[in-house]
mmCIF file of C-alpha atoms in Angstrom:
data_model
loop_
_atom_site.group_PDB
_atom_site.id
_atom_site.type_symbol
_atom_site.label_atom_id
_atom_site.label_comp_id
_atom_site.label_asym_id
_atom_site.label_seq_id
_atom_site.Cartn_x
_atom_site.Cartn_y
_atom_site.Cartn_z
ATOM 1 C CA MET A 284 71.611 -82.940 8.751
ATOM 2 C CA ALA A 285 68.177 -83.383 7.164
ATOM 3 C CA LEU A 286 64.670 -82.113 7.842
ATOM 4 C CA ILE A 287 62.541 -85.184 8.558
ATOM 5 C CA VAL A 288 58.807 -85.563 9.147
ATOM 6 C CA HIS A 289 57.609 -88.351 11.446
ATOM 7 C CA LYS A 290 53.993 -89.467 11.523
ATOM 8 C CA TYR A 291 52.676 -91.694 14.330
ATOM 9 C CA GLY A 292 49.362 -93.544 14.179
ATOM 10 C CA GLY A 293 46.792 -93.967 16.917
ATOM 11 C CA THR A 294 48.161 -97.261 18.213
ATOM 12 C CA SER A 295 51.622 -95.689 18.488
ATOM 13 C CA MET A 296 50.032 -92.953 20.648
ATOM 14 C CA GLY A 297 47.710 -95.335 22.479
ATOM 15 C CA SER A 298 48.940 -94.809 26.057
ATOM 16 C CA THR A 299 51.252 -92.576 28.062
ATOM 17 C CA GLU A 300 53.907 -95.301 27.940
ATOM 18 C CA ARG A 301 53.700 -95.471 24.141
ATOM 19 C CA ILE A 302 53.789 -91.680 23.898
ATOM 20 C CA ARG A 303 56.910 -91.727 26.079
ATOM 21 C CA ASN A 304 58.522 -94.227 23.687
ATOM 22 C CA VAL A 305 57.607 -92.033 20.698
ATOM 23 C CA ALA A 306 59.224 -89.077 22.476
ATOM 24 C CA LYS A 307 62.411 -91.085 23.068
ATOM 25 C CA ARG A 308 62.526 -92.115 19.386
ATOM 26 C CA VAL A 309 61.973 -88.546 18.174
ATOM 27 C CA ALA A 310 64.589 -87.243 20.614
ATOM 28 C CA LYS A 311 67.082 -89.801 19.254
ATOM 29 C CA TRP A 312 66.619 -88.431 15.725
ATOM 30 C CA ALA A 313 66.844 -84.832 16.935
ATOM 31 C CA ARG A 314 70.017 -85.473 18.931
ATOM 32 C CA ALA A 315 71.562 -86.953 15.785
ATOM 33 C CA GLY A 316 71.255 -83.475 14.275
ATOM 34 C CA HIS A 317 68.026 -83.777 12.272
ATOM 35 C CA GLN A 318 65.288 -81.145 12.267
ATOM 36 C CA LEU A 319 62.086 -82.922 13.289
ATOM 37 C CA VAL A 320 58.419 -82.220 12.590
ATOM 38 C CA VAL A 321 56.074 -84.776 14.122
ATOM 39 C CA VAL A 322 52.458 -85.353 13.058
ATOM 40 C CA PRO A 323 50.569 -87.573 15.538
ATOM 41 C CA SER A 324 47.129 -89.128 15.268
ATOM 42 C CA ALA A 325 44.651 -89.115 18.140
ATOM 43 C CA MET A 326 45.171 -91.798 20.762
ATOM 44 C CA SER A 327 43.803 -95.153 19.607
ATOM 45 C CA GLY A 328 40.004 -95.274 19.854
ATOM 46 C CA GLU A 329 39.610 -91.609 20.804
ATOM 47 C CA THR A 330 38.063 -90.400 17.541
ATOM 48 C CA ASN A 331 35.546 -93.261 17.612
ATOM 49 C CA ARG A 332 34.693 -92.413 21.224
ATOM 50 C CA LEU A 333 34.072 -88.757 20.424
ATOM 51 C CA LEU A 334 31.976 -89.446 17.332
ATOM 52 C CA GLY A 335 30.068 -92.073 19.301
ATOM 53 C CA LEU A 336 29.039 -89.402 21.813
ATOM 54 C CA ALA A 337 27.784 -87.234 18.954
ATOM 55 C CA SER A 338 25.837 -90.159 17.526
ATOM 56 C CA GLU A 339 24.109 -90.719 20.877
ATOM 57 C CA LEU A 340 22.886 -87.128 20.843
ATOM 58 C CA ALA A 341 21.939 -87.017 17.143
ATOM 59 C CA PRO A 342 22.153 -90.355 15.252
ATOM 60 C CA SER A 343 21.878 -88.687 11.852
ATOM 61 C CA HIS A 344 21.671 -85.179 10.537
ATOM 62 C CA ALA A 345 21.872 -83.648 7.072
ATOM 63 C CA LYS A 346 22.652 -80.018 7.923
ATOM 64 C CA SER A 347 26.106 -78.607 7.274
ATOM 65 C CA SER A 348 26.111 -77.101 10.760
ATOM 66 C CA TYR A 349 26.001 -80.610 12.253
ATOM 67 C CA TYR A 350 29.097 -81.702 10.334
ATOM 68 C CA ARG A 351 30.850 -78.487 11.340
ATOM 69 C CA GLU A 352 30.399 -79.464 14.980
ATOM 70 C CA LEU A 353 31.585 -83.012 14.265
ATOM 71 C CA ASP A 354 34.847 -81.522 12.998
ATOM 72 C CA MET A 355 35.147 -79.291 16.058
ATOM 73 C CA LEU A 356 34.697 -82.374 18.204
ATOM 74 C CA ALA A 357 36.901 -84.826 16.304
ATOM 75 C CA ALA A 358 39.803 -82.369 16.023
ATOM 76 C CA THR A 359 40.279 -82.373 19.807
ATOM 77 C CA GLY A 360 41.688 -85.911 19.724
ATOM 78 C CA GLU A 361 44.785 -84.908 17.747
ATOM 79 C CA GLN A 362 45.169 -81.738 19.784
ATOM 80 C CA ALA A 363 45.359 -83.779 22.997
ATOM 81 C CA SER A 364 47.914 -86.269 21.634
ATOM 82 C CA SER A 365 50.079 -83.447 20.228
ATOM 83 C CA ALA A 366 50.196 -81.627 23.551
ATOM 84 C CA LEU A 367 50.988 -84.863 25.403
ATOM 85 C CA LEU A 368 53.831 -85.633 23.013
ATOM 86 C CA ALA A 369 55.260 -82.133 23.463
ATOM 87 C CA ILE A 370 55.167 -82.613 27.226
ATOM 88 C CA ALA A 371 56.878 -86.021 26.904
ATOM 89 C CA LEU A 372 59.615 -84.506 24.711
ATOM 90 C CA GLN A 373 60.189 -81.708 27.193
ATOM 91 C CA ALA A 374 60.561 -84.367 29.889
ATOM 92 C CA GLU A 375 63.304 -85.855 27.663
ATOM 93 C CA GLY A 376 65.100 -82.541 27.692
ATOM 94 C CA MET A 377 64.065 -81.580 24.158
ATOM 95 C CA GLU A 378 62.660 -78.163 23.347
ATOM 96 C CA SER A 379 59.315 -78.745 21.647
ATOM 97 C CA VAL A 380 56.132 -76.949 20.734
ATOM 98 C CA SER A 381 52.779 -78.239 19.496
ATOM 99 C CA TYR A 382 50.389 -76.535 17.080
ATOM 100 C CA ALA A 383 46.829 -77.249 16.057
ATOM 101 C CA GLY A 384 46.230 -77.187 12.313
ATOM 102 C CA TRP A 385 44.634 -73.748 12.464
ATOM 103 C CA GLN A 386 47.678 -72.303 14.223
ATOM 104 C CA VAL A 387 50.161 -73.235 11.471
ATOM 105 C CA PRO A 388 47.855 -72.655 9.523
ATOM 106 C CA VAL A 389 46.905 -75.643 7.376
ATOM 107 C CA ARG A 390 44.322 -74.153 5.028
ATOM 108 C CA THR A 391 41.559 -76.364 3.598
ATOM 109 C CA ASP A 392 38.292 -76.088 1.744
ATOM 110 C CA SER A 393 34.984 -76.171 3.637
ATOM 111 C CA SER A 394 33.976 -79.802 3.032
ATOM 112 C CA TYR A 395 33.407 -80.771 6.646
ATOM 113 C CA THR A 396 34.570 -84.291 7.612
ATOM 114 C CA LYS A 397 36.190 -84.649 4.142
ATOM 115 C CA ALA A 398 38.148 -81.415 3.708
ATOM 116 C CA ARG A 399 41.045 -81.104 1.282
ATOM 117 C CA ILE A 400 44.268 -79.242 1.988
ATOM 118 C CA GLU A 401 44.774 -76.155 -0.176
ATOM 119 C CA SER A 402 47.962 -74.681 1.309
ATOM 120 C CA ILE A 403 50.259 -74.755 4.324
ATOM 121 C CA ASP A 404 52.081 -71.705 5.701
ATOM 122 C CA ASP A 405 55.542 -72.923 6.728
ATOM 123 C CA LYS A 406 56.894 -69.713 8.324
ATOM 124 C CA ARG A 407 55.990 -70.457 11.933
ATOM 125 C CA VAL A 408 57.219 -74.037 11.773
ATOM 126 C CA ARG A 409 60.495 -73.077 10.086
ATOM 127 C CA ALA A 410 61.184 -70.421 12.708
ATOM 128 C CA ASP A 411 60.823 -73.003 15.487
ATOM 129 C CA LEU A 412 63.001 -75.508 13.647
ATOM 130 C CA GLU A 413 65.730 -72.889 13.203
ATOM 131 C CA ALA A 414 65.492 -72.195 16.939
ATOM 132 C CA GLY A 415 66.263 -75.857 17.611
ATOM 133 C CA ARG A 416 62.781 -76.997 18.601
ATOM 134 C CA VAL A 417 60.971 -80.185 17.684
ATOM 135 C CA VAL A 418 57.673 -79.070 16.136
ATOM 136 C CA ILE A 419 54.501 -81.120 16.572
ATOM 137 C CA VAL A 420 51.594 -80.429 14.214
ATOM 138 C CA THR A 421 48.196 -81.998 14.711
ATOM 139 C CA GLY A 422 47.277 -84.388 11.942
ATOM 140 C CA PHE A 423 43.852 -84.791 10.340
ATOM 141 C CA GLN A 424 42.774 -81.153 10.524
ATOM 142 C CA GLY A 425 42.988 -77.611 9.217
ATOM 143 C CA ILE A 426 41.023 -74.382 8.894
ATOM 144 C CA ASP A 427 38.701 -73.219 6.112
ATOM 145 C CA PRO A 428 38.462 -69.711 4.560
ATOM 146 C CA GLU A 429 35.784 -68.733 7.109
ATOM 147 C CA GLY A 430 37.940 -69.727 10.061
ATOM 148 C CA ASN A 431 36.137 -72.985 10.824
ATOM 149 C CA ILE A 432 38.064 -76.061 11.959
ATOM 150 C CA THR A 433 37.866 -78.861 9.401
ATOM 151 C CA THR A 434 38.974 -82.496 9.337
ATOM 152 C CA LEU A 435 40.330 -84.484 6.408
ATOM 153 C CA GLY A 436 38.455 -87.759 6.857
ATOM 154 C CA ARG A 437 39.587 -91.030 8.382
ATOM 155 C CA GLY A 438 43.305 -91.630 8.007
ATOM 156 C CA GLY A 439 43.807 -87.931 7.352
ATOM 157 C CA SER A 440 46.886 -87.712 9.564
ATOM 158 C CA ASP A 441 48.852 -89.529 6.839
ATOM 159 C CA THR A 442 47.777 -86.821 4.406
ATOM 160 C CA SER A 443 48.685 -84.085 6.889
ATOM 161 C CA ALA A 444 52.160 -85.538 7.366
ATOM 162 C CA VAL A 445 52.917 -85.805 3.646
ATOM 163 C CA ALA A 446 51.493 -82.324 2.997
ATOM 164 C CA VAL A 447 53.680 -80.859 5.760
ATOM 165 C CA ALA A 448 56.691 -82.710 4.315
ATOM 166 C CA ALA A 449 55.899 -81.293 0.873
ATOM 167 C CA ALA A 450 55.493 -77.737 2.194
ATOM 168 C CA LEU A 451 58.782 -77.929 4.097
ATOM 169 C CA LYS A 452 60.582 -79.799 1.285
ATOM 170 C CA ALA A 453 61.529 -82.478 3.826
ATOM 171 C CA ALA A 454 64.157 -85.061 2.935
ATOM 172 C CA GLU A 455 61.780 -87.877 3.885
ATOM 173 C CA CYS A 456 58.416 -88.585 5.489
ATOM 174 C CA LEU A 457 58.489 -91.587 7.819
ATOM 175 C CA ILE A 458 55.086 -93.132 8.509
ATOM 176 C CA TYR A 459 55.311 -95.041 11.791
ATOM 177 C CA THR A 460 52.512 -97.522 12.282
ATOM 178 C CA ASP A 461 51.685 -100.813 13.998
ATOM 179 C CA VAL A 462 53.069 -102.888 11.110
ATOM 180 C CA ASP A 463 56.651 -103.006 9.885
ATOM 181 C CA GLY A 464 55.948 -102.156 6.257
ATOM 182 C CA VAL A 465 53.769 -102.896 3.241
ATOM 183 C CA TYR A 466 52.981 -106.585 2.724
ATOM 184 C CA THR A 467 51.885 -108.599 -0.291
ATOM 185 C CA THR A 468 48.508 -108.735 1.485
ATOM 186 C CA ASP A 469 47.160 -108.572 5.033
ATOM 187 C CA PRO A 470 49.135 -111.141 7.106
ATOM 188 C CA ARG A 471 46.052 -111.651 9.291
ATOM 189 C CA VAL A 472 44.305 -113.129 6.261
ATOM 190 C CA VAL A 473 47.328 -114.820 4.665
ATOM 191 C CA PRO A 474 50.012 -115.724 7.230
ATOM 192 C CA ALA A 475 52.457 -116.384 4.365
ATOM 193 C CA ALA A 476 52.275 -112.741 3.240
ATOM 194 C CA LYS A 477 55.693 -111.102 2.853
ATOM 195 C CA ARG A 478 56.956 -107.616 3.515
ATOM 196 C CA LEU A 479 58.004 -105.644 0.442
ATOM 197 C CA GLY A 480 61.362 -103.844 0.694
ATOM 198 C CA THR A 481 60.252 -101.368 -1.960
ATOM 199 C CA VAL A 482 56.998 -100.666 -3.748
ATOM 200 C CA SER A 483 56.482 -98.235 -6.601
ATOM 201 C CA PHE A 484 54.416 -95.109 -6.089
ATOM 202 C CA GLU A 485 51.949 -96.319 -8.723
ATOM 203 C CA GLU A 486 51.471 -99.668 -6.988
ATOM 204 C CA MET A 487 51.082 -98.020 -3.586
ATOM 205 C CA LEU A 488 48.529 -95.603 -4.989
ATOM 206 C CA GLU A 489 46.480 -98.467 -6.383
ATOM 207 C CA MET A 490 46.813 -100.536 -3.204
ATOM 208 C CA ALA A 491 45.756 -97.602 -1.016
ATOM 209 C CA SER A 492 42.760 -96.856 -3.232
ATOM 210 C CA LEU A 493 41.766 -100.520 -3.303
ATOM 211 C CA GLY A 494 41.561 -101.076 0.427
ATOM 212 C CA SER A 495 45.090 -101.479 1.789
ATOM 213 C CA LYS A 496 44.924 -99.841 5.219
ATOM 214 C CA VAL A 497 48.658 -99.148 5.534
ATOM 215 C CA LEU A 498 48.445 -95.683 3.927
ATOM 216 C CA GLN A 499 45.550 -93.385 3.152
ATOM 217 C CA ILE A 500 45.146 -92.828 -0.585
ATOM 218 C CA ARG A 501 45.271 -89.029 -0.379
ATOM 219 C CA SER A 502 48.639 -89.192 1.358
ATOM 220 C CA VAL A 503 50.002 -91.264 -1.523
ATOM 221 C CA GLU A 504 48.491 -88.833 -4.038
ATOM 222 C CA PHE A 505 50.219 -85.960 -2.250
ATOM 223 C CA ALA A 506 53.498 -87.845 -2.209
ATOM 224 C CA GLY A 507 53.242 -88.482 -5.939
ATOM 225 C CA LYS A 508 52.323 -84.909 -6.811
ATOM 226 C CA TYR A 509 55.154 -83.357 -4.813
ATOM 227 C CA LYS A 510 57.657 -86.258 -5.049
ATOM 228 C CA VAL A 511 57.869 -86.700 -1.282
ATOM 229 C CA PRO A 512 60.019 -89.731 -0.357
ATOM 230 C CA MET A 513 58.033 -91.966 2.007
ATOM 231 C CA ARG A 514 58.869 -94.948 4.161
ATOM 232 C CA VAL A 515 56.449 -97.125 6.146
ATOM 233 C CA LEU A 516 57.947 -98.630 9.289
ATOM 234 C CA SER A 517 57.020 -99.861 12.751
ATOM 235 C CA SER A 518 56.871 -97.775 15.909
ATOM 236 C CA PHE A 519 57.019 -100.945 17.991
ATOM 237 C CA THR A 520 60.666 -101.672 17.353
ATOM 238 C CA PRO A 521 62.860 -100.663 20.343
ATOM 239 C CA TRP A 522 63.127 -96.865 20.355
ATOM 240 C CA ASP A 523 66.913 -97.073 20.755
ATOM 241 C CA ILE A 524 67.439 -99.160 17.607
ATOM 242 C CA ASP A 525 70.483 -97.997 15.615
ATOM 243 C CA LEU A 526 69.499 -94.907 13.628
ATOM 244 C CA GLU A 527 71.007 -96.078 10.348
ATOM 245 C CA GLU A 528 69.285 -99.452 10.666
ATOM 246 C CA GLU A 529 65.956 -97.776 11.430
ATOM 247 C CA ALA A 530 66.308 -95.358 8.519
ATOM 248 C CA LYS A 531 66.578 -98.315 6.094
ATOM 249 C CA SER A 532 63.865 -100.521 7.628
ATOM 250 C CA GLY A 533 60.246 -100.958 6.576
ATOM 251 C CA THR A 534 59.049 -100.357 3.020
ATOM 252 C CA LEU A 535 60.290 -97.541 0.802
ATOM 253 C CA ILE A 536 57.751 -95.979 -1.566
ATOM 254 C CA THR A 537 59.882 -95.350 -4.628
ATOM 255 C CA PHE A 538 59.274 -93.201 -7.708
ATOM 256 C CA GLU A 539 61.676 -95.086 -9.930
ATOM 257 C CA GLU A 540 61.130 -98.562 -11.332
ATOM 258 C CA ASP A 541 64.025 -100.968 -11.091
ATOM 259 C CA GLU A 542 64.929 -104.358 -12.520
ATOM 260 C CA LYS A 543 63.598 -106.278 -9.525
ATOM 261 C CA MET A 544 60.151 -104.801 -10.019
ATOM 262 C CA GLU A 545 59.975 -106.230 -13.514
ATOM 263 C CA LYS A 546 60.246 -109.767 -12.145
ATOM 264 C CA ALA A 547 56.985 -109.628 -10.188
ATOM 265 C CA VAL A 548 53.863 -109.688 -12.345
ATOM 266 C CA VAL A 549 51.665 -109.082 -9.286
ATOM 267 C CA SER A 550 53.157 -107.359 -6.235
ATOM 268 C CA GLY A 551 50.204 -107.543 -3.898
ATOM 269 C CA ILE A 552 46.572 -108.414 -3.201
ATOM 270 C CA ALA A 553 44.460 -105.566 -1.841
ATOM 271 C CA PHE A 554 40.922 -105.834 -0.546
ATOM 272 C CA ASN A 555 38.174 -103.753 0.993
ATOM 273 C CA ARG A 556 35.291 -105.039 3.091
ATOM 274 C CA GLY A 557 33.685 -101.639 3.491
ATOM 275 C CA GLU A 558 31.828 -101.318 0.202
ATOM 276 C CA ALA A 559 28.210 -101.600 -0.888
ATOM 277 C CA LYS A 560 26.636 -102.141 -4.296
ATOM 278 C CA ILE A 561 23.713 -100.078 -5.617
ATOM 279 C CA SER A 562 21.751 -100.823 -8.795
ATOM 280 C CA VAL A 563 19.274 -98.498 -10.475
ATOM 281 C CA LEU A 564 17.002 -100.752 -12.534
ATOM 282 C CA GLY A 565 15.033 -99.980 -15.669
ATOM 283 C CA VAL A 566 16.520 -96.622 -16.630
ATOM 284 C CA PRO A 567 16.250 -95.279 -20.181
ATOM 285 C CA ASP A 568 19.227 -96.303 -22.318
ATOM 286 C CA THR A 569 19.851 -92.777 -23.601
ATOM 287 C CA PRO A 570 22.765 -90.304 -23.507
ATOM 288 C CA GLY A 571 23.104 -88.509 -20.174
ATOM 289 C CA VAL A 572 21.678 -91.240 -17.968
ATOM 290 C CA ALA A 573 24.982 -91.908 -16.183
ATOM 291 C CA ALA A 574 25.376 -88.212 -15.439
ATOM 292 C CA ALA A 575 21.780 -87.992 -14.229
ATOM 293 C CA ILE A 576 22.406 -90.829 -11.748
ATOM 294 C CA LEU A 577 25.918 -90.036 -10.576
ATOM 295 C CA GLY A 578 25.668 -86.224 -10.668
ATOM 296 C CA PRO A 579 23.404 -85.933 -7.604
ATOM 297 C CA VAL A 580 25.501 -88.596 -5.847
ATOM 298 C CA ALA A 581 28.659 -86.556 -6.438
ATOM 299 C CA ASP A 582 26.901 -83.355 -5.338
ATOM 300 C CA ALA A 583 26.179 -85.095 -2.026
ATOM 301 C CA ASN A 584 29.957 -85.670 -1.626
ATOM 302 C CA ILE A 585 29.557 -89.446 -1.996
ATOM 303 C CA GLU A 586 32.460 -91.163 -3.725
ATOM 304 C CA VAL A 587 31.678 -93.821 -6.338
ATOM 305 C CA ASP A 588 34.043 -96.666 -7.133
ATOM 306 C CA VAL A 589 33.290 -99.514 -9.587
ATOM 307 C CA ILE A 590 30.655 -98.728 -12.253
ATOM 308 C CA ILE A 591 28.941 -100.985 -14.806
ATOM 309 C CA GLN A 592 26.015 -100.519 -17.197
ATOM 310 C CA ASN A 593 24.221 -103.567 -18.521
ATOM 311 C CA ILE A 594 23.171 -104.320 -22.094
ATOM 312 C CA SER A 595 20.044 -102.496 -23.212
ATOM 313 C CA LYS A 596 16.770 -104.377 -23.570
ATOM 314 C CA ASP A 597 13.605 -102.741 -24.936
ATOM 315 C CA GLY A 598 15.215 -99.336 -24.534
ATOM 316 C CA LYS A 599 15.921 -99.868 -20.821
ATOM 317 C CA THR A 600 19.095 -100.772 -18.939
ATOM 318 C CA ASP A 601 20.381 -101.331 -15.406
ATOM 319 C CA PHE A 602 23.113 -99.157 -13.913
ATOM 320 C CA SER A 603 25.225 -100.404 -10.978
ATOM 321 C CA PHE A 604 27.997 -98.857 -8.908
ATOM 322 C CA THR A 605 29.679 -99.215 -5.542
ATOM 323 C CA VAL A 606 30.028 -96.763 -2.660
ATOM 324 C CA SER A 607 31.468 -97.030 0.833
ATOM 325 C CA GLN A 608 29.219 -98.722 3.393
ATOM 326 C CA GLY A 609 29.168 -95.470 5.358
ATOM 327 C CA ASP A 610 27.511 -93.688 2.422
ATOM 328 C CA TYR A 611 25.207 -96.567 1.447
ATOM 329 C CA GLN A 612 21.979 -95.538 3.202
ATOM 330 C CA ARG A 613 22.353 -91.883 2.243
ATOM 331 C CA ALA A 614 22.950 -92.800 -1.410
ATOM 332 C CA MET A 615 19.944 -95.161 -1.463
ATOM 333 C CA GLU A 616 17.663 -92.482 -0.012
ATOM 334 C CA LEU A 617 18.943 -89.859 -2.451
ATOM 335 C CA LEU A 618 18.357 -92.097 -5.465
ATOM 336 C CA ARG A 619 14.887 -93.158 -4.364
ATOM 337 C CA GLU A 620 13.745 -89.640 -3.575
ATOM 338 C CA SER A 621 15.107 -87.741 -6.574
ATOM 339 C CA VAL A 622 16.816 -89.791 -9.284
ATOM 340 C CA VAL A 623 14.252 -92.599 -9.709
ATOM 341 C CA PRO A 624 11.265 -90.257 -10.195
ATOM 342 C CA ALA A 625 13.256 -88.012 -12.544
ATOM 343 C CA LEU A 626 14.366 -90.890 -14.783
ATOM 344 C CA GLY A 627 11.296 -93.069 -14.485
ATOM 345 C CA ALA A 628 13.417 -95.986 -13.256
ATOM 346 C CA SER A 629 11.632 -99.079 -11.965
ATOM 347 C CA GLU A 630 13.475 -99.349 -8.629
ATOM 348 C CA VAL A 631 16.724 -99.069 -6.708
ATOM 349 C CA VAL A 632 18.183 -102.174 -5.069
ATOM 350 C CA GLY A 633 21.308 -102.537 -2.985
ATOM 351 C CA ASN A 634 23.634 -104.993 -1.330
ATOM 352 C CA PRO A 635 25.704 -103.754 1.636
ATOM 353 C CA ASN A 636 27.485 -107.106 2.010
ATOM 354 C CA ILE A 637 30.017 -107.067 -0.811
ATOM 355 C CA ALA A 638 33.796 -106.855 -0.904
ATOM 356 C CA LYS A 639 36.353 -105.793 -3.487
ATOM 357 C CA VAL A 640 39.483 -107.848 -4.136
ATOM 358 C CA SER A 641 42.270 -106.562 -6.382
ATOM 359 C CA ILE A 642 45.566 -107.719 -7.812
ATOM 360 C CA VAL A 643 48.188 -104.983 -8.256
ATOM 361 C CA GLY A 644 51.531 -104.937 -10.025
ATOM 362 C CA ILE A 645 53.426 -102.805 -12.540
ATOM 363 C CA GLY A 646 54.536 -106.090 -14.145
ATOM 364 C CA MET A 647 50.968 -106.494 -15.419
ATOM 365 C CA ARG A 648 51.762 -103.931 -18.118
ATOM 366 C CA SER A 649 54.044 -106.325 -19.953
ATOM 367 C CA HIS A 650 52.445 -109.702 -19.209
ATOM 368 C CA VAL A 651 49.393 -111.294 -20.809
ATOM 369 C CA GLY A 652 46.964 -113.700 -19.189
ATOM 370 C CA VAL A 653 47.028 -112.053 -15.751
ATOM 371 C CA ALA A 654 43.271 -111.477 -15.581
ATOM 372 C CA SER A 655 42.511 -114.998 -16.800
ATOM 373 C CA THR A 656 44.730 -116.422 -14.041
ATOM 374 C CA MET A 657 42.781 -114.370 -11.519
ATOM 375 C CA PHE A 658 39.383 -115.470 -12.815
ATOM 376 C CA ARG A 659 40.461 -119.100 -13.048
ATOM 377 C CA ALA A 660 41.668 -119.109 -9.421
ATOM 378 C CA LEU A 661 38.388 -117.615 -8.182
ATOM 379 C CA SER A 662 36.303 -119.990 -10.293
ATOM 380 C CA LYS A 663 38.186 -122.969 -8.885
ATOM 381 C CA GLU A 664 37.088 -121.890 -5.384
ATOM 382 C CA GLY A 665 33.475 -121.297 -6.439
ATOM 383 C CA VAL A 666 33.675 -117.509 -6.002
ATOM 384 C CA ASN A 667 31.216 -115.653 -8.243
ATOM 385 C CA ILE A 668 32.306 -112.319 -9.717
ATOM 386 C CA GLN A 669 29.646 -109.579 -9.671
ATOM 387 C CA MET A 670 31.612 -106.664 -11.156
ATOM 388 C CA ILE A 671 35.032 -106.157 -12.770
ATOM 389 C CA SER A 672 37.219 -103.061 -13.014
ATOM 390 C CA THR A 673 40.677 -102.785 -14.585
ATOM 391 C CA SER A 674 43.533 -100.363 -15.139
ATOM 392 C CA GLU A 675 47.058 -100.737 -16.511
ATOM 393 C CA ILE A 676 48.421 -102.197 -13.279
ATOM 394 C CA LYS A 677 45.400 -103.624 -11.439
ATOM 395 C CA THR A 678 42.322 -105.777 -11.848
ATOM 396 C CA SER A 679 39.528 -105.588 -9.278
ATOM 397 C CA VAL A 680 36.490 -107.787 -8.743
ATOM 398 C CA VAL A 681 33.432 -107.292 -6.578
ATOM 399 C CA ILE A 682 32.327 -110.471 -4.793
ATOM 400 C CA ASP A 683 30.099 -111.568 -1.933
ATOM 401 C CA GLU A 684 31.749 -110.519 1.320
ATOM 402 C CA LYS A 685 31.601 -114.021 2.796
ATOM 403 C CA TYR A 686 34.097 -115.227 0.154
ATOM 404 C CA LEU A 687 36.629 -112.436 0.750
ATOM 405 C CA GLU A 688 39.307 -114.299 2.707
ATOM 406 C CA LEU A 689 39.034 -117.385 0.522
ATOM 407 C CA ALA A 690 39.499 -115.219 -2.568
ATOM 408 C CA VAL A 691 42.522 -113.402 -1.146
ATOM 409 C CA ARG A 692 44.243 -116.631 -0.108
ATOM 410 C CA SER A 693 43.635 -118.315 -3.460
ATOM 411 C CA LEU A 694 44.959 -115.323 -5.432
ATOM 412 C CA HIS A 695 48.001 -114.947 -3.196
ATOM 413 C CA THR A 696 48.891 -118.551 -4.031
ATOM 414 C CA ALA A 697 47.926 -118.349 -7.717
ATOM 415 C CA PHE A 698 50.379 -115.524 -8.354
ATOM 416 C CA GLY A 699 53.233 -117.134 -6.436
ATOM 417 C CA LEU A 700 53.297 -114.632 -3.584
ATOM 418 C CA ASP A 701 53.498 -117.463 -1.021
ATOM 419 C CA LYS A 702 56.856 -118.597 -2.357
ATOM 420 C CA SER A 703 60.121 -117.777 -0.634
ATOM 421 C CA GLU A 704 62.557 -115.747 -2.716
#
């Protein structure tokens, strides 16, 4: 049979009863003859609890040593859930063994709290699989060249699972979560949202980068780079569901376009509440200004999203970009302390209460008027657009956060995603 990687999110591991159900599901797959590697997240809420304790002791800190200790602390959540799952599997009569990332090892760079995987040694895991064991590998973490424990950032267990699947050349990576697949948008915002049977890798990559919380973007990037077949499905279906039915459920992330995909101009509406807008006003309109502003931001390991530069007036211009809300204060302080004096800018202003809404679909490549339909729908609802960003298969707008749900609902309707097939 096949080598399969299962990944279970925090809600799937949220209690001993849920862990027991995960163990029963994994055992079912193993008894069917599959080799199983399982990558669990920390129990729901555990990472927040641990980081909250750190915040009580030191609300903010800039030293690398502080972030090293945050990784040491946060990594214990996945270690606990992995050991508990191994114990539950043993109670089911399955031979199992759990490993922390550093024991495999999963090697990363030294960017604490945002580390990137560089390589995975598969020898130890393969030996256990050949011996008939279910192998459990902690998600979200690894070890850097100096032997320090690192974490991959929020949602990093998805990335761990896909990276392990790539290293082992697994037949498929199944991402078990609290939803039963990828939807046209968040059903909590639009009850009429529909589950997609398949979604292209390109669309999933855009949706993940634009705020869809189903998969972490780096996991999709990994899947694309190494052509790892992925499926998103629910861990809350009965554990004893027929194996063939389960293996075809959820949403398949496919690498091949088909005829059905051509019919949908827009496949989904993605959004992100967690962004903030920063504007550097009155900077010289000369070559190198963008690099002078964004260079120090990048050096501080702050990711920038949408960028616009206004028309020059009297040799000066305004430069705006978005960052995550978590990086907002740090970026504002950095710009005010170093970039503004260096460039002679007039001031830095910000707005932490924005949201990004995006339409995504590979059908946009061959259809005209998609953006105008989007803008018309938003205008009809009185939603003002602050920034616009486009690519071949997506158009994103930055708007006031208070209009987010209205915008998503109006776009979902405008592009016919409410309609029954």
